[in-house]
């Protein structure tokens, strides 16, 4: 069995970090994360077939809505995920003035959410 550490989120002074043992990676401000995600809540839409799964509890409209800050503050990440972020600078910004690492984090995170458990699809 291989060691695959999970990086825990830590929010300090409204800044998100991912930590494991003595390694701490700054991701960016929670305000920016929430803004890039599209707001304080995020909604996943499912087809009728997907929402019929016994383990999935959707609303009448086949959606699941969750609190972004809560999920970001609880969701752990793999070493590969963190390595991708490490390779992207926090001190450089994109055309919108957003730190590149923060923007990449949100892109990767929403890809995970939107995959709805199917990361190969």
Coordinates of N, CA and C in Angstrom, one line a residue:
X1 N 0.8 -1.2 0.0 CA 0.0 0.0 0.0 C 0.9 1.2 0.0
X2 N 0.6 2.2 -0.9 CA 1.4 3.4 -1.0 C 0.8 4.5 0.0
X3 N 1.7 5.3 0.4 CA 1.4 6.4 1.3 C 0.9 7.5 0.4
X4 N -0.4 7.9 0.6 CA -1.0 9.0 -0.2 C -1.6 10.0 0.8
X5 N -0.7 10.9 1.3 CA -1.2 11.8 2.3 C -2.3 12.7 1.7
X6 N -3.2 13.1 2.6 CA -4.2 14.1 2.3 C -3.9 15.4 2.9
X7 N -4.0 16.5 2.1 CA -3.7 17.8 2.6 C -5.0 18.4 3.1
X8 N -4.9 18.9 4.4 CA -6.1 19.4 5.0 C -6.2 20.9 4.8
X9 N -7.4 21.4 4.5 CA -7.5 22.9 4.4 C -7.5 23.6 5.8
X10 N -6.8 24.7 5.8 CA -6.8 25.6 7.0 C -7.1 27.0 6.5
X11 N -8.0 27.6 7.2 CA -8.3 29.0 6.9 C -7.9 29.9 8.0
X12 N -6.9 30.8 7.7 CA -6.4 31.6 8.8 C -6.5 33.1 8.2
X13 N -7.1 33.9 9.0 CA -7.3 35.3 8.6 C -7.9 35.4 7.2
X14 N -8.9 34.5 6.9 CA -9.6 34.5 5.6 C -8.6 34.1 4.4
X15 N -7.5 33.5 4.7 CA -6.6 33.0 3.7 C -6.6 31.5 3.8
X16 N -6.8 30.8 2.6 CA -6.9 29.4 2.6 C -5.5 28.8 2.3
X17 N -5.1 27.8 3.2 CA -3.9 27.0 3.1 C -4.2 25.6 3.0
X18 N -3.4 24.8 2.3 CA -3.5 23.3 2.4 C -2.2 22.8 3.1
X19 N -2.5 21.9 4.1 CA -1.4 21.5 5.0 C -1.3 20.0 5.2
X20 N -0.1 19.5 5.3 CA 0.2 18.1 5.7 C 1.5 18.1 6.3
X21 N 1.6 17.5 7.5 CA 2.8 17.5 8.4 C 3.3 18.9 8.5
X22 N 4.5 19.1 8.0 CA 5.1 20.5 8.1 C 5.1 21.3 6.8
X23 N 4.3 20.8 5.9 CA 4.2 21.5 4.6 C 2.9 22.3 4.5
X24 N 3.0 23.6 4.2 CA 1.9 24.5 4.2 C 1.9 25.3 2.9
X25 N 0.9 25.2 2.1 CA 0.8 25.9 0.8 C -0.3 26.9 0.8
X26 N 0.0 28.2 0.6 CA -1.0 29.2 0.5 C -1.7 29.1 -0.8
X27 N -3.0 29.1 -0.8 CA -3.9 29.0 -2.0 C -4.4 30.4 -2.4
X28 N -4.8 31.1 -1.4 CA -5.3 32.5 -1.7 C -6.4 32.9 -0.7
X29 N -7.0 34.0 -0.9 CA -8.1 34.5 0.0 C -9.4 33.8 -0.3
X30 N -10.1 33.5 0.8 CA -11.4 32.8 0.7 C -12.4 33.7 -0.1
X31 N -12.3 35.0 0.1 CA -13.1 35.9 -0.7 C -13.0 35.7 -2.2
X32 N -11.7 35.6 -2.6 CA -11.5 35.4 -4.1 C -12.0 34.0 -4.5
X33 N -11.7 33.0 -3.7 CA -12.2 31.6 -4.0 C -13.7 31.7 -4.2
X34 N -14.4 32.2 -3.2 CA -15.9 32.3 -3.3 C -16.3 33.1 -4.5
X35 N -15.7 34.2 -4.8 CA -16.0 35.0 -6.0 C -15.8 34.2 -7.3
X36 N -14.7 33.5 -7.4 CA -14.4 32.7 -8.6 C -15.4 31.5 -8.8
X37 N -15.8 30.9 -7.7 CA -16.7 29.8 -7.7 C -18.1 30.3 -8.2
X38 N -18.4 31.6 -7.9 CA -19.7 32.1 -8.3 C -20.6 32.5 -7.2
X39 N -20.1 32.4 -6.0 CA -20.9 32.8 -4.8 C -20.8 31.9 -3.7
X40 N -21.5 32.2 -2.6 CA -21.4 31.5 -1.4 C -22.0 30.1 -1.4
X41 N -22.8 29.8 -2.4 CA -23.3 28.4 -2.6 C -23.0 28.0 -4.0
X42 N -23.0 26.7 -4.2 CA -22.7 26.0 -5.5 C -23.8 25.0 -5.7
X43 N -24.3 24.9 -6.9 CA -25.3 23.9 -7.2 C -24.9 23.0 -8.3
X44 N -25.0 21.7 -8.0 CA -24.8 20.7 -9.0 C -26.1 20.2 -9.6
X45 N -26.2 20.0 -10.9 CA -27.4 19.6 -11.5 C -27.2 18.1 -12.0
X46 N -28.2 17.3 -11.7 CA -28.2 15.9 -12.1 C -29.3 15.6 -13.1
X47 N -29.1 14.6 -13.9 CA -30.1 14.1 -14.8 C -31.1 13.3 -14.0
X48 N -32.3 13.0 -14.5 CA -33.3 12.1 -13.8 C -32.6 10.8 -13.4
X49 N -31.9 10.2 -14.4 CA -31.2 8.9 -14.1 C -30.2 9.0 -13.0
X50 N -29.4 10.0 -13.0 CA -28.4 10.2 -12.0 C -29.0 10.4 -10.6
X51 N -30.1 11.2 -10.6 CA -30.7 11.5 -9.3 C -31.5 10.4 -8.7
X52 N -31.7 9.3 -9.5 CA -32.4 8.1 -9.0 C -31.5 7.2 -8.2
X53 N -30.2 7.5 -8.1 CA -29.3 6.7 -7.3 C -29.7 6.8 -5.9
X54 N -29.8 5.7 -5.2 CA -30.2 5.6 -3.8 C -29.4 6.5 -2.9
X55 N -28.1 6.6 -3.1 CA -27.2 7.3 -2.2 C -27.2 8.8 -2.4
X56 N -27.9 9.3 -3.5 CA -27.9 10.7 -3.8 C -29.2 11.3 -3.4
X57 N -29.2 12.4 -2.6 CA -30.4 13.0 -2.2 C -30.5 14.4 -2.8
X58 N -31.2 14.5 -3.9 CA -31.3 15.7 -4.7 C -32.7 16.3 -4.3
X59 N -32.8 17.6 -4.7 CA -34.1 18.3 -4.5 C -35.1 17.8 -5.6
X60 N -36.3 18.4 -5.6 CA -37.3 18.1 -6.7 C -36.8 18.4 -8.1
X61 N -35.9 19.4 -8.1 CA -35.3 19.9 -9.4 C -34.0 19.1 -9.8
X62 N -33.7 18.0 -9.1 CA -32.5 17.2 -9.4 C -31.2 18.0 -9.2
X63 N -31.2 18.8 -8.2 CA -30.0 19.5 -7.8 C -29.6 19.3 -6.4
X64 N -28.3 19.6 -6.2 CA -27.7 19.6 -4.8 C -27.0 20.9 -4.7
X65 N -27.3 21.7 -3.7 CA -26.7 22.9 -3.4 C -26.0 22.9 -2.1
X66 N -24.7 23.4 -2.1 CA -24.0 23.3 -0.8 C -23.2 24.7 -0.6
X67 N -22.8 24.8 0.6 CA -22.1 26.0 1.1 C -20.6 25.9 0.6
X68 N -20.2 26.9 -0.2 CA -18.8 26.8 -0.7 C -17.8 26.9 0.4
X69 N -17.9 27.8 1.3 CA -16.9 28.0 2.4 C -16.8 26.7 3.2
X70 N -18.0 26.1 3.5 CA -18.0 24.9 4.3 C -17.3 23.8 3.6
X71 N -17.6 23.5 2.4 CA -17.0 22.4 1.6 C -15.5 22.7 1.4
X72 N -15.1 23.9 1.0 CA -13.7 24.2 0.8 C -12.9 24.0 2.2
X73 N -13.6 24.4 3.3 CA -12.9 24.2 4.6 C -12.8 22.8 5.1
X74 N -13.5 21.9 4.5 CA -13.5 20.5 4.9 C -12.9 19.5 3.9
X75 N -12.8 19.9 2.7 CA -12.4 19.0 1.6 C -10.9 18.8 1.6
X76 N -10.4 17.6 1.7 CA -9.0 17.3 1.7 C -8.5 17.1 0.2
X77 N -7.2 17.2 0.0 CA -6.7 17.0 -1.3 C -5.4 16.2 -1.4
X78 N -5.2 15.5 -2.5 CA -4.1 14.6 -2.7 C -2.8 15.4 -2.9
X79 N -1.7 14.7 -2.8 CA -0.3 15.3 -3.1 C -0.3 15.8 -4.5
X80 N -0.8 15.0 -5.5 CA -0.8 15.4 -6.9 C -1.5 16.8 -7.1
X81 N -2.7 16.9 -6.4 CA -3.4 18.2 -6.5 C -2.6 19.3 -6.0
X82 N -1.9 19.1 -4.8 CA -1.1 20.2 -4.2 C 0.1 20.5 -5.1
X83 N 0.7 19.4 -5.7 CA 1.9 19.7 -6.6 C 1.5 20.5 -7.8
X84 N 0.3 20.3 -8.3 CA -0.2 21.2 -9.4 C -0.3 22.6 -9.0
X85 N -0.8 22.8 -7.8 CA -0.9 24.2 -7.3 C 0.5 24.8 -7.0
X86 N 1.4 24.0 -6.4 CA 2.8 24.5 -6.1 C 3.5 25.0 -7.4
X87 N 3.2 24.4 -8.5 CA 3.8 24.7 -9.7 C 3.2 26.0 -10.4
X88 N 2.2 26.5 -9.8 CA 1.6 27.7 -10.3 C 1.8 28.9 -9.2
X89 N 2.3 30.0 -9.7 CA 2.7 31.0 -8.8 C 1.6 31.7 -8.1
X90 N 1.7 32.0 -6.8 CA 0.7 32.7 -6.0 C 1.0 34.2 -6.2
X91 N 2.2 34.6 -6.6 CA 2.5 36.1 -6.7 C 2.4 36.6 -8.1
X92 N 1.9 35.8 -9.0 CA 1.6 36.3 -10.4 C 0.1 36.3 -10.6
X93 N -0.4 37.2 -11.3 CA -1.9 37.3 -11.5 C -2.2 37.1 -13.0
X94 N -3.5 36.7 -13.2 CA -4.0 36.5 -14.6 C -4.5 37.8 -15.1
X95 N -5.1 37.8 -16.2 CA -5.6 39.1 -16.9 C -6.6 39.8 -16.0
X96 N -7.3 39.1 -15.1 CA -8.3 39.7 -14.3 C -7.7 40.2 -12.9
X97 N -6.4 40.0 -12.7 CA -5.8 40.4 -11.5 C -5.9 39.4 -10.4
X98 N -6.3 38.2 -10.7 CA -6.5 37.1 -9.7 C -5.2 36.3 -9.6
X99 N -4.7 36.0 -8.4 CA -3.5 35.2 -8.3 C -3.7 33.9 -9.1
X100 N -2.7 33.5 -9.9 CA -2.8 32.3 -10.8 C -3.1 31.1 -10.0
X101 N -2.4 30.9 -8.8 CA -2.6 29.7 -8.0 C -4.1 29.6 -7.5
X102 N -4.6 30.7 -7.1 CA -6.0 30.8 -6.6 C -7.0 30.4 -7.8
X103 N -6.7 30.9 -8.9 CA -7.6 30.6 -10.1 C -7.5 29.2 -10.5
X104 N -6.3 28.6 -10.4 CA -6.1 27.2 -10.7 C -6.8 26.3 -9.7
X105 N -6.7 26.7 -8.4 CA -7.4 25.9 -7.4 C -8.9 25.8 -7.7
X106 N -9.5 27.0 -8.0 CA -10.9 27.0 -8.3 C -11.2 26.2 -9.5
X107 N -10.4 26.3 -10.5 CA -10.7 25.5 -11.8 C -10.6 24.0 -11.4
X108 N -9.6 23.6 -10.7 CA -9.5 22.1 -10.3 C -10.6 21.7 -9.4
X109 N -10.9 22.5 -8.5 CA -12.0 22.2 -7.5 C -13.3 22.1 -8.2
X110 N -13.7 23.0 -9.0 CA -15.0 22.9 -9.7 C -15.0 21.8 -10.7
X111 N -13.8 21.4 -11.3 CA -13.8 20.2 -12.2 C -14.1 19.0 -11.3
X112 N -13.6 18.9 -10.1 CA -13.9 17.8 -9.2 C -15.4 17.7 -8.9
X113 N -15.9 18.9 -8.5 CA -17.4 18.9 -8.2 C -18.2 18.6 -9.4
X114 N -17.9 19.1 -10.5 CA -18.7 18.9 -11.7 C -18.6 17.4 -12.3
X115 N -17.5 16.8 -11.9 CA -17.3 15.4 -12.4 C -18.3 14.5 -11.7
X116 N -18.8 14.9 -10.5 CA -19.8 14.2 -9.8 C -19.4 12.7 -9.5
X117 N -18.1 12.6 -9.2 CA -17.6 11.2 -8.9 C -16.9 10.5 -10.1
X118 N -17.0 11.1 -11.3 CA -16.5 10.5 -12.5 C -15.3 11.3 -13.0
X119 N -14.1 11.1 -12.4 CA -13.0 11.9 -12.7 C -12.4 11.5 -14.1
X120 N -12.8 10.3 -14.6 CA -12.3 9.9 -15.9 C -13.1 10.5 -17.1
X121 N -14.3 11.0 -16.8 CA -15.3 11.4 -17.8 C -15.1 12.7 -18.3

